[in-house]
XYZ file of N, CA and C in Angstrom:
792
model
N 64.923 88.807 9.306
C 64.534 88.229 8.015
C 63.051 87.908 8.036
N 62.523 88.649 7.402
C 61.359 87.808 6.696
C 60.493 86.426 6.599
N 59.510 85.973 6.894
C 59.239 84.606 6.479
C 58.614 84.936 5.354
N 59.010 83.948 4.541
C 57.711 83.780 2.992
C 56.884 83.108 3.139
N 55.932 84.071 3.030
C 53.748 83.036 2.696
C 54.282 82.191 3.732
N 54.157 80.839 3.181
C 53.843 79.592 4.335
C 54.799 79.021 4.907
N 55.826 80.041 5.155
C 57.299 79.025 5.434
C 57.852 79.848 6.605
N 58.157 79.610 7.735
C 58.114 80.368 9.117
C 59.678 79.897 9.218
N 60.858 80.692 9.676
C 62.035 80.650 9.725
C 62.743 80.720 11.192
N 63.218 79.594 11.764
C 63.351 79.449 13.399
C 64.622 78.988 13.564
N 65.580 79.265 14.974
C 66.538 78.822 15.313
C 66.572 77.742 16.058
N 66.902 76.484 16.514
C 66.585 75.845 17.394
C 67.578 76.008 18.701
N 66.829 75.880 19.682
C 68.465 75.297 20.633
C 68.652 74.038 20.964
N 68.373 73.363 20.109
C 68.668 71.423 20.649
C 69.961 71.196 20.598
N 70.783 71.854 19.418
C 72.145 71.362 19.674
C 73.112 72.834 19.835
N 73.013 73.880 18.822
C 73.397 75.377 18.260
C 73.818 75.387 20.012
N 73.256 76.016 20.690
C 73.972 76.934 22.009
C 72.728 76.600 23.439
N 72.447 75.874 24.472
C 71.630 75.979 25.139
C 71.687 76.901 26.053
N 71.999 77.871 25.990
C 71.835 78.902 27.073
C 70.660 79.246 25.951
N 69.511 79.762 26.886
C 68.200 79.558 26.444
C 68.093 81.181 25.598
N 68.620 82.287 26.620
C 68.271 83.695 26.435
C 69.402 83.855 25.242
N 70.165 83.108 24.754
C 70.864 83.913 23.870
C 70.138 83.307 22.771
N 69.389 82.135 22.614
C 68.486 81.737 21.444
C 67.570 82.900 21.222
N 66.962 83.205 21.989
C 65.807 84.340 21.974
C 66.744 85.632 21.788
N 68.154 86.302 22.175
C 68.441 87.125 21.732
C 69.066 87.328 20.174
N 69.175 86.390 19.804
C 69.733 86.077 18.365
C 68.438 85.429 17.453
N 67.646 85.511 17.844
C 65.917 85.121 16.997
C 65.468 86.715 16.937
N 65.512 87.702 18.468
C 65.248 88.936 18.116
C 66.002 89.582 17.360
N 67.547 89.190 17.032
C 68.390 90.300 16.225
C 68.322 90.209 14.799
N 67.473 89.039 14.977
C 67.713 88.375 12.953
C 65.881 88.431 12.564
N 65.400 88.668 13.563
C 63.469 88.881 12.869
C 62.974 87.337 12.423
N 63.533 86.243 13.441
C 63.055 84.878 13.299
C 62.617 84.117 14.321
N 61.903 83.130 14.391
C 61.435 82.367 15.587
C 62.504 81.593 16.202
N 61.916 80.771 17.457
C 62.614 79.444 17.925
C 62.043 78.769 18.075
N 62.574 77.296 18.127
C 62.265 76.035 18.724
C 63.079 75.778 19.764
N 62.396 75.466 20.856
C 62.883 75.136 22.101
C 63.028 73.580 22.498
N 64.126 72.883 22.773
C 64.508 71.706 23.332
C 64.796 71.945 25.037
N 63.799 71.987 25.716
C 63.595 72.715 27.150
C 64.431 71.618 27.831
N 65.225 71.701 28.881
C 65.968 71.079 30.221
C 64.114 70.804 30.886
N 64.405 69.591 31.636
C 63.356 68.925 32.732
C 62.679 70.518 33.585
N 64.027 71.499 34.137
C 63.196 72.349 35.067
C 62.935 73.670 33.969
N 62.928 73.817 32.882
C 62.926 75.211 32.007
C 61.570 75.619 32.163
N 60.102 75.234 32.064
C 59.188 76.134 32.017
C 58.907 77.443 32.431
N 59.631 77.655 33.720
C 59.730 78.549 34.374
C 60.626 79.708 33.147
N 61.548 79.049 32.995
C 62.350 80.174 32.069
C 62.190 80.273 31.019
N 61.369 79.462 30.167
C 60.642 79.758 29.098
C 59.788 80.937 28.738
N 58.798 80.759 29.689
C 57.414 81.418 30.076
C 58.242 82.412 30.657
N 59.200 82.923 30.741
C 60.102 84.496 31.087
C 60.215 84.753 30.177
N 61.144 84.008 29.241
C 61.397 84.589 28.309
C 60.787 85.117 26.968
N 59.644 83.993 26.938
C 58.350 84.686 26.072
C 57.940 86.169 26.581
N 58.042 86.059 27.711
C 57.776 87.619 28.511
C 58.595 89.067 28.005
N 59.661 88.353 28.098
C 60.717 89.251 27.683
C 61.186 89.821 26.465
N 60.824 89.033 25.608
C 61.323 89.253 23.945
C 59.441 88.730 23.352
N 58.801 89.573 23.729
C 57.533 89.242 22.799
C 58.097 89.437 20.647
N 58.605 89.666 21.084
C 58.983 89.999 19.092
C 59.027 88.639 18.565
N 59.423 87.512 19.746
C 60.175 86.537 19.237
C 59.050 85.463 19.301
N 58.132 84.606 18.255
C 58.178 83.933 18.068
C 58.133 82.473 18.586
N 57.727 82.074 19.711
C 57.834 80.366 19.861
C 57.170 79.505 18.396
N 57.922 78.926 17.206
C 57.472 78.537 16.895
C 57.422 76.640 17.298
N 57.942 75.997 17.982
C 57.299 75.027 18.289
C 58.574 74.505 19.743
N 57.974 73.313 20.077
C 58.720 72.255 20.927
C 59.631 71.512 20.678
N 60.654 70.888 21.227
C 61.194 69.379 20.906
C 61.563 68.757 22.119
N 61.116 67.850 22.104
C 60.799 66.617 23.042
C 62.380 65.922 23.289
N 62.126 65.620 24.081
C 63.626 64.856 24.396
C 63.527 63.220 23.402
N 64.735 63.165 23.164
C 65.084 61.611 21.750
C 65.322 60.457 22.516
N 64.837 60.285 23.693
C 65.176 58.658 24.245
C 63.734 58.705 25.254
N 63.439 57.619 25.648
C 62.410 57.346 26.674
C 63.139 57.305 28.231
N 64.454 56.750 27.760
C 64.628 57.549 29.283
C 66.538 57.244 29.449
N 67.351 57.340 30.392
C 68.798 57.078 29.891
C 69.898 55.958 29.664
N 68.798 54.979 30.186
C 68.764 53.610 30.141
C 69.345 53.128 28.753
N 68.247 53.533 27.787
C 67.989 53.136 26.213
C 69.122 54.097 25.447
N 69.701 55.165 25.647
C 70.141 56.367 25.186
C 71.391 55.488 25.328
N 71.711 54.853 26.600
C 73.477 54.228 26.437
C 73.151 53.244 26.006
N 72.400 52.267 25.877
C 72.450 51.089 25.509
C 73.110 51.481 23.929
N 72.124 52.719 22.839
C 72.306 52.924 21.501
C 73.623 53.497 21.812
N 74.105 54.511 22.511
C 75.471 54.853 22.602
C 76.847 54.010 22.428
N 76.740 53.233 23.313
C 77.751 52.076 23.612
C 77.922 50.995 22.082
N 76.591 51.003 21.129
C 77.056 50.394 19.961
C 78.007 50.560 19.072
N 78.273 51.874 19.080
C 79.413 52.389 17.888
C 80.183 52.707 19.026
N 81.773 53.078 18.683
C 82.959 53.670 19.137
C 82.305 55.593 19.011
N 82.647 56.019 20.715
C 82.388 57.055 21.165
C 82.752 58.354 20.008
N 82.065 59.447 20.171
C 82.117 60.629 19.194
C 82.336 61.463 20.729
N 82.698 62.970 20.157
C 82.559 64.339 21.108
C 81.410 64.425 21.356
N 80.721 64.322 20.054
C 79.091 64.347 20.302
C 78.122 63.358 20.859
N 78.626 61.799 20.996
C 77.535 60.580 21.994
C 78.006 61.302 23.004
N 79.043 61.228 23.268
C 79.584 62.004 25.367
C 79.216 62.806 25.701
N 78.932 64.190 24.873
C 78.138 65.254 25.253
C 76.769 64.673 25.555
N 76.131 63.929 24.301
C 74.561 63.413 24.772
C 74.672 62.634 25.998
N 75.796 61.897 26.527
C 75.420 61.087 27.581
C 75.080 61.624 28.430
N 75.973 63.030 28.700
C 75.859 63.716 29.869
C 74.206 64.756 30.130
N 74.214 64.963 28.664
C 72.682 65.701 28.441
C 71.368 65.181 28.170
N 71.700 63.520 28.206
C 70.422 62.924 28.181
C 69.802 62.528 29.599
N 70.213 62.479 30.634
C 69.254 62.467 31.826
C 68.901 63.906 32.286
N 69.850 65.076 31.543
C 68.985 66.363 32.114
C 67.575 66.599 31.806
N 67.999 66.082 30.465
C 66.665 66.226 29.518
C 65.171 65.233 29.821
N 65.948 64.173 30.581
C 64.897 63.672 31.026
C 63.703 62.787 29.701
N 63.010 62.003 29.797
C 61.895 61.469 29.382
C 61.170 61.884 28.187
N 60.495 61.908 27.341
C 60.300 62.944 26.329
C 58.633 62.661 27.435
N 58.134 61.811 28.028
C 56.783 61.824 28.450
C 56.940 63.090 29.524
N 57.894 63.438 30.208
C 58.141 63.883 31.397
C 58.705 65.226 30.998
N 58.702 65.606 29.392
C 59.511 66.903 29.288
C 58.323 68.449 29.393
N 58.880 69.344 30.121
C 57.896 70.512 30.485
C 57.367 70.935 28.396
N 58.311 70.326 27.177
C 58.066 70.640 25.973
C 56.526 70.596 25.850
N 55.907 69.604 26.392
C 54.407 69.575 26.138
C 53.529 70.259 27.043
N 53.924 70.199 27.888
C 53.012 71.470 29.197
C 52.944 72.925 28.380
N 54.385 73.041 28.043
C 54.460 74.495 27.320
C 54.040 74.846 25.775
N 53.866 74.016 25.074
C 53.034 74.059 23.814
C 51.623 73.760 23.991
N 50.931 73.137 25.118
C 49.936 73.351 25.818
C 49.446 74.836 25.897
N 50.292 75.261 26.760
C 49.705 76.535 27.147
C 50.539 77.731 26.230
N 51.549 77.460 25.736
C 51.704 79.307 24.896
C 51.563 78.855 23.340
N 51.152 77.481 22.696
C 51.399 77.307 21.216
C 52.672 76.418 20.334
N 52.064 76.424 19.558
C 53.544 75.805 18.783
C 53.347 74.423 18.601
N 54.482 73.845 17.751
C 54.123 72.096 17.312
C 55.059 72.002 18.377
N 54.850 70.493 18.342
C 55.747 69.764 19.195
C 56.653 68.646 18.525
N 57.685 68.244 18.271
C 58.339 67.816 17.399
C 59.208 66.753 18.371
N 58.902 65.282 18.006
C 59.326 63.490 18.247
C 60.298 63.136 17.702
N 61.236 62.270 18.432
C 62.250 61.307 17.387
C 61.116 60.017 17.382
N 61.248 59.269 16.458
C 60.447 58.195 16.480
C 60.651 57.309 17.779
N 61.711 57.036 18.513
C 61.616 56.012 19.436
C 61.250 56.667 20.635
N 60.858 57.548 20.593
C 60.463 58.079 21.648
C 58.690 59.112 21.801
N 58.458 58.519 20.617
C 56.909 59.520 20.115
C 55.603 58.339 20.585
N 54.860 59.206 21.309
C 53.753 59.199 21.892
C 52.694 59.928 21.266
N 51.125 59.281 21.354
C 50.596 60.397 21.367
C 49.922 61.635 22.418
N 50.380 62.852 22.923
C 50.195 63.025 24.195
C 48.328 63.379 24.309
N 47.806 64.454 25.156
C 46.273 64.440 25.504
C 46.373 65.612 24.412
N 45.024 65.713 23.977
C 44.485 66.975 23.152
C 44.093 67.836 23.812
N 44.518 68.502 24.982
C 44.309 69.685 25.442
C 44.660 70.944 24.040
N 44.154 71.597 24.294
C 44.363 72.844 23.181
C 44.628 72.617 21.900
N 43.875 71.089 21.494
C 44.394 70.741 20.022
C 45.907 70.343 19.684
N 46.721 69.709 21.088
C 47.915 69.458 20.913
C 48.286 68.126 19.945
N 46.965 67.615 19.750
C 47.713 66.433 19.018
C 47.590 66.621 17.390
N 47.117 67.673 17.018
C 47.072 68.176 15.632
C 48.501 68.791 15.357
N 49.450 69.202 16.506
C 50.560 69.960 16.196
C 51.534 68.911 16.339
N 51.583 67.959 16.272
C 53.102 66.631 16.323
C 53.614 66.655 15.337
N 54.659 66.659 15.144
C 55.792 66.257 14.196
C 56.970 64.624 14.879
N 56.814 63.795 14.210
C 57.609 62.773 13.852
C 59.117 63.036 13.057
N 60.189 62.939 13.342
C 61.476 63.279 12.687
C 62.573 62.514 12.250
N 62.802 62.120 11.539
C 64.178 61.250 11.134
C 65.192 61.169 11.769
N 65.616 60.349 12.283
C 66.226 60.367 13.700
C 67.627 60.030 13.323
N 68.813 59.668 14.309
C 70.178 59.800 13.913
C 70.409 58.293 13.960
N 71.871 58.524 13.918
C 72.471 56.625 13.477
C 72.719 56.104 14.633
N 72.441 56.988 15.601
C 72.822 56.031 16.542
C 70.986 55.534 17.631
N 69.662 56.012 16.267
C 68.523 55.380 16.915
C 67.895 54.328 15.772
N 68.843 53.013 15.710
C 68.850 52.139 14.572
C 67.376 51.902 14.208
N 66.909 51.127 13.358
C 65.620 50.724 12.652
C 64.564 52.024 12.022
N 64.751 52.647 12.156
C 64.159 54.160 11.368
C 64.459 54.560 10.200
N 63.693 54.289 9.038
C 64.305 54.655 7.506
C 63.282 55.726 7.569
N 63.344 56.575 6.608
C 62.226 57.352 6.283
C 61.677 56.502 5.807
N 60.912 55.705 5.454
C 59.573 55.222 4.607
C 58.900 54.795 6.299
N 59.988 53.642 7.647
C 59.442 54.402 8.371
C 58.442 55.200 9.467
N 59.309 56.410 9.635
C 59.199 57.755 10.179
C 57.941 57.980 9.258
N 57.826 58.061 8.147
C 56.672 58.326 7.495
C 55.479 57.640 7.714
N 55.537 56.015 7.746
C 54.388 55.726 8.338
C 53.533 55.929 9.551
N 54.844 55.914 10.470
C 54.395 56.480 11.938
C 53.734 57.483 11.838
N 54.108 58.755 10.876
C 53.217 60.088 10.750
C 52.058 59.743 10.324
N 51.720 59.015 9.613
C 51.009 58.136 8.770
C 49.772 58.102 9.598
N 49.682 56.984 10.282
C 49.010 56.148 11.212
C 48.515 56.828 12.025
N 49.571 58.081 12.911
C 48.718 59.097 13.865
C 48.083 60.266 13.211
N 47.825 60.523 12.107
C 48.077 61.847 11.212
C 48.397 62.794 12.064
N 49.837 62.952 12.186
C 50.786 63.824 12.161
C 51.710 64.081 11.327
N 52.927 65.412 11.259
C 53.373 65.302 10.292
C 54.815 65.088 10.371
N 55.669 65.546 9.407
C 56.681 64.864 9.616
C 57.376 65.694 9.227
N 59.252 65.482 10.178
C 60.553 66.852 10.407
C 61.281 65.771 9.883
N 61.868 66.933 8.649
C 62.990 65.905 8.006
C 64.696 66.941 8.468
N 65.251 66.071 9.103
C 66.448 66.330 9.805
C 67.817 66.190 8.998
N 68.462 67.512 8.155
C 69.323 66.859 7.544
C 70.614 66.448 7.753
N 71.288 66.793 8.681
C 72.103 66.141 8.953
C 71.796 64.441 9.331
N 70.701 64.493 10.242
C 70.666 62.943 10.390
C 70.352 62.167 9.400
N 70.015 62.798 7.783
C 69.503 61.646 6.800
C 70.621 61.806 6.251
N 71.969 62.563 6.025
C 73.165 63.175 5.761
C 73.903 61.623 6.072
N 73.831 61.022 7.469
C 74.181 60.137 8.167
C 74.410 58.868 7.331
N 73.328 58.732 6.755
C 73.119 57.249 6.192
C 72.777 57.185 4.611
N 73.378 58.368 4.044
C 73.100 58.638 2.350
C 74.347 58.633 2.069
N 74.931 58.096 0.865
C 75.922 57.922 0.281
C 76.044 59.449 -0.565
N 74.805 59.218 -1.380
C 74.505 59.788 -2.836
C 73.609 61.177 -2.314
N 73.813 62.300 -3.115
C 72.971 63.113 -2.807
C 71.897 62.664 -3.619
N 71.425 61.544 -4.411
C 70.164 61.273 -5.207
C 69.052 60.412 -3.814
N 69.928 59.543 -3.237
C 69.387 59.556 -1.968
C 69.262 59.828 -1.051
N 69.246 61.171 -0.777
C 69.433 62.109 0.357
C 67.994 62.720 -0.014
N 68.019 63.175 -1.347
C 66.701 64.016 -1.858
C 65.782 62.813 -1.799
N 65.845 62.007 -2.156
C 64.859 60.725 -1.923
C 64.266 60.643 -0.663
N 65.368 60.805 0.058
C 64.379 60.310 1.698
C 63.753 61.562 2.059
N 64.009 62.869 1.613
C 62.952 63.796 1.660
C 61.571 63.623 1.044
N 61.821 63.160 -0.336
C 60.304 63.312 -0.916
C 59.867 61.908 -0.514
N 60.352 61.331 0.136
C 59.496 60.111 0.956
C 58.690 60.445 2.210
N 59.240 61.722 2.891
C 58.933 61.703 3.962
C 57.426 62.894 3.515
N 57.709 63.490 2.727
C 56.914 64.622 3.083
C 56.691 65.959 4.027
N 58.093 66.132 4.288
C 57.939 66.914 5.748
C 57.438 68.440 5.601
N 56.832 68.713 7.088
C 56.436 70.170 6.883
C 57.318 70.840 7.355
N 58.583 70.242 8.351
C 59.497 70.826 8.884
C 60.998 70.659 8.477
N 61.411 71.477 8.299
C 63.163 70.893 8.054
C 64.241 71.229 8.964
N 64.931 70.402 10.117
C 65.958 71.078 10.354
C 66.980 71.148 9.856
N 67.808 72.080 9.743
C 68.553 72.704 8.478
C 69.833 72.629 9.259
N 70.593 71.746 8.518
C 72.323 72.488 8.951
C 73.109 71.432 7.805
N 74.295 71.595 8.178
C 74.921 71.369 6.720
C 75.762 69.444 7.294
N 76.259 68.916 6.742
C 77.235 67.422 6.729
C 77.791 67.208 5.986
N 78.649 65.930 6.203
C 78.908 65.336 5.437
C 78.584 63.992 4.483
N 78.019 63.495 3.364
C 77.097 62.423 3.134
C 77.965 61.042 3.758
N 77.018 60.172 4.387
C 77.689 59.426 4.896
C 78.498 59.332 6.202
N 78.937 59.839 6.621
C 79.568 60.713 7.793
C 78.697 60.895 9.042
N 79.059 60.904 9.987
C 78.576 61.275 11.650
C 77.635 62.492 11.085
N 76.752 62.187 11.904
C 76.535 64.048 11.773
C 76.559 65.280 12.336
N 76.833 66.079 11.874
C 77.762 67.752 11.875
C 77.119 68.944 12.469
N 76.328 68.685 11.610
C 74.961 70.278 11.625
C 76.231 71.604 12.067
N 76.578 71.472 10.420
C 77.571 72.931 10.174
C 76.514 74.116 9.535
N 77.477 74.558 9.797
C 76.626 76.287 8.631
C 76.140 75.615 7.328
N 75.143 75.937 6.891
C 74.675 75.414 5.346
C 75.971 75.953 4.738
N 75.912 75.186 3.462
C 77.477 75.424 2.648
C 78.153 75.177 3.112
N 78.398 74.607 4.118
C 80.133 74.265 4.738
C 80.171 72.604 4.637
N 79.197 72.012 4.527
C 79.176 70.464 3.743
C 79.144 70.087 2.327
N 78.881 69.199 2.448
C 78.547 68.719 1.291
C 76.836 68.315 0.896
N 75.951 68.274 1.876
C 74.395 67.733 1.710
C 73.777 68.783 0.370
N 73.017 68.318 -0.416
C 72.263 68.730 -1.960
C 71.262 69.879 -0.978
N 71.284 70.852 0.012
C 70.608 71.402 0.838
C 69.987 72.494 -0.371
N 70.518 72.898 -1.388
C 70.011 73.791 -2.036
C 68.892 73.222 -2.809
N 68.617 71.762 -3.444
C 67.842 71.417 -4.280
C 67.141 71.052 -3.140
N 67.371 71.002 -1.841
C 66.280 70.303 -0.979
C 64.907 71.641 -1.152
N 66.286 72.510 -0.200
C 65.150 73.550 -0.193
C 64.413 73.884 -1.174
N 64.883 74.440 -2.430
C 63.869 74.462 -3.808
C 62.882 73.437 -3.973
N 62.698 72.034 -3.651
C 61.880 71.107 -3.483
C 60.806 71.824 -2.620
N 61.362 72.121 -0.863
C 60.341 72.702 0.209
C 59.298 73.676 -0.292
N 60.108 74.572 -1.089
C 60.077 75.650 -1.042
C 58.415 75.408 -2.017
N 58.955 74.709 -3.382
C 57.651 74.623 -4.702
C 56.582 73.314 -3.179
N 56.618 72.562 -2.473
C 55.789 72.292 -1.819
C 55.179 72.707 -0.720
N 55.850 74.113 -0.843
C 54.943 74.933 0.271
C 53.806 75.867 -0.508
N 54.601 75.724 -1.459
C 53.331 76.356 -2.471
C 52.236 75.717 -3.020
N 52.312 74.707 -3.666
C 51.372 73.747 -3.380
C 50.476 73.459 -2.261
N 51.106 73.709 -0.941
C 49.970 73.019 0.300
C 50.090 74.649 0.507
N 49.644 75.196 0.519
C 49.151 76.472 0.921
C 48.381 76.855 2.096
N 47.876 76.376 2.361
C 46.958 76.030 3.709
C 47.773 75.510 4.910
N 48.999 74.998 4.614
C 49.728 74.112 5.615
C 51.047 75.254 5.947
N 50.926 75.189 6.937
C 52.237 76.232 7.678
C 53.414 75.410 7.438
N 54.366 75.380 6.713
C 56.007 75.118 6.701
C 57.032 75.866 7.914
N 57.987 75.230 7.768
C 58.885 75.495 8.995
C 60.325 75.306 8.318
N 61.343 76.125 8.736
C 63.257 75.953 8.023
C 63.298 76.109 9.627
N 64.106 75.492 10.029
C 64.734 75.706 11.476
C 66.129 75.387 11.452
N 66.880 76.305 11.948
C 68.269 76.256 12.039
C 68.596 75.897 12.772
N 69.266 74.302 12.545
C 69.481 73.916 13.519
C 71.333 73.290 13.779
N 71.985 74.020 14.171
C 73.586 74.359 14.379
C 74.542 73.614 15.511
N 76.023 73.101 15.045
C 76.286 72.298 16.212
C 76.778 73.747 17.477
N 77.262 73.194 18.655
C 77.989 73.994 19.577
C 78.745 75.134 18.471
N 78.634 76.751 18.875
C 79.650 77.489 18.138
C 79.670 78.307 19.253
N 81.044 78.483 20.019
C 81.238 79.625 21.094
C 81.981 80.918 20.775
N 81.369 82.031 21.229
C 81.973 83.205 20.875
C 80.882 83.919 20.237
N 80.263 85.408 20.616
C 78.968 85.519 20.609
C 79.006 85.922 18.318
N 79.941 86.822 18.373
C 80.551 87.128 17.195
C 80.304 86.116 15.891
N 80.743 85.032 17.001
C 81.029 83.443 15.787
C 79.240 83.152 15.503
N 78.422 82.882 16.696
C 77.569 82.527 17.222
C 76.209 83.573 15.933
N 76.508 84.832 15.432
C 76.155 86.111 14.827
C 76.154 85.646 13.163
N 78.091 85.589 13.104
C 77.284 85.303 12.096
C 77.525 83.744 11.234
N 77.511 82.886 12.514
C 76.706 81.735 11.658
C 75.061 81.586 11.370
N 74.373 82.421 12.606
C 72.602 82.841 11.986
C 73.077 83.423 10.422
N 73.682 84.641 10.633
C 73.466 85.626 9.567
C 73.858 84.742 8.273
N 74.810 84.026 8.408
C 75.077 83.430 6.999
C 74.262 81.644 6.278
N 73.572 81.106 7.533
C 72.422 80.648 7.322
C 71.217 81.357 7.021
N 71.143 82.418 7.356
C 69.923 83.177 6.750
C 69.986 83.574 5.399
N 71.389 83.837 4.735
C 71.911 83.964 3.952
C 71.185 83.079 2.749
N 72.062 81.877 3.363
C 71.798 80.626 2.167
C 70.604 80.064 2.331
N 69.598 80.338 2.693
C 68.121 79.813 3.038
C 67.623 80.914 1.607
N 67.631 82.689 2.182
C 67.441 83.175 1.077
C 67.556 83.220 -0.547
N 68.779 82.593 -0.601
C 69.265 82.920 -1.758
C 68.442 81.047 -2.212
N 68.227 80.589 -1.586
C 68.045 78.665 -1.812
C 66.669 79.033 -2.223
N 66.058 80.175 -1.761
C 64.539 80.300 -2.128
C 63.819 80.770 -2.999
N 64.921 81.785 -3.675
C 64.936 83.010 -4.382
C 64.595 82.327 -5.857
């Protein structure tokens, strides 16, 4: 697929599938980038795999969402357990530190933004102009005190910019009138894209398989990417666990789907 003018179209692997090479083989089969949520030892297999699939795109980083695993259970242990806190418990000391994650060594040296949950955003060194590429992001319900107004100031204050996450604003919106609200509060240049339920845990299903206003979001992105013209936009697909390479095919293909037709 295509990107339009200022709007660059990426898969992530933060939640979708972490085996790293099938992100990059399913970014090469669909003509789209990635965002990488790297394990503590990945540089090494990063910097391969850029090797390997040059077609593909690094379009940015993501930093690990806790300062370290300490803080990650403390927020865990507040609510009654999900499939999804237990999975993070187990995947938040791989991930390690967001100060300590290889995410910034490697947008250092091959490119790309680097993308923060607020409780865990720093500003790192400006080697290669890295601190012009930060993104700040709307974080989930289980990293309390973060509204978008905010996540927005924080972008604010460092001028950086800001990833509006929809499932996690999905989390804490009743109304789809305030769902679109905490978008045009935030201003974001980035969106990660997957589908919920309003109110509800969050999901990050195939677009269309929730309920989130994702179509008027995007038409919003879409007329403010036109407007900032100068400013690179970002859709990143960002998907829960789906096993089975088939399944894995065409949930890209049918998110690529509804991105298109949301733009059209």
């Amino acid at each position: 697929m295509k990107d339009m003018k200022n709007i660059k179209i990426g898969l992530s692997s933060a939640i979708f599938f972490h085996n790293l090479e099938e992100i990059f083989r399913l970014a090469e089969k669909f003509g789209i980038g990635v965002e990488i949520l790297p394990f503590r030892w990945q540089y090494n297999t990063v910097t391969r795999l850029v090797k390997k699939y040059p077609g593909v795109k690094v379009l940015g980083f993501h930093t690990p969402f806790c300062y370290g695993y300490r803080d990650f259970l403390a927020a865990a242990l507040r609510r009654p357990p999900t499939i999804g806190s237990i999975f993070n418990l187990i995947w938040a000391p791989l991930l390690g530190p967001a100060r300590k994650s290889p995410a910034l060594t490697l947008a250092e040296d091959l490119g790309g933004y680097v993308n923060f949950h607020p409780n865990s955003f720093f500003l790192p060194n400006n080697r290669n102009g890295l601190q012009k590429r930060c993104f700040v992001e709307n974080p989930t319900s289980m990293e309390d005190g973060y509204a978008p107004a905010d996540v927005k100031r924080i972008a604010d204050e460092h001028s950086v910019g800001a990833t509006f996450d929809t499932s996690h604003a999905g989390e804490k919106m009743i109304l789809p009138e305030m769902f679109l609200a905490a978008y045009k509060t935030m201003k974001p240049r980035i969106i990660h894209l997957s589908d919920s339920m309003l109110g509800q845990t969050q999901k990050h299903l195939i677009p269309g398989d929730g309920n989130l206003p994702l179509r008027e979001l995007l038409k919003l992105f879409a007329e403010k990417a036109k407007r900032e013209k100068e400013a690179q936009h970002y859709i990143i697909i960002e998907l829960g666990p789906i096993f089975g390479r088939a399944k894995r095919e065409e949930a890209v293909k049918r998110s690529l789907q509804f991105i298109k037709k949301a733009l059209e």
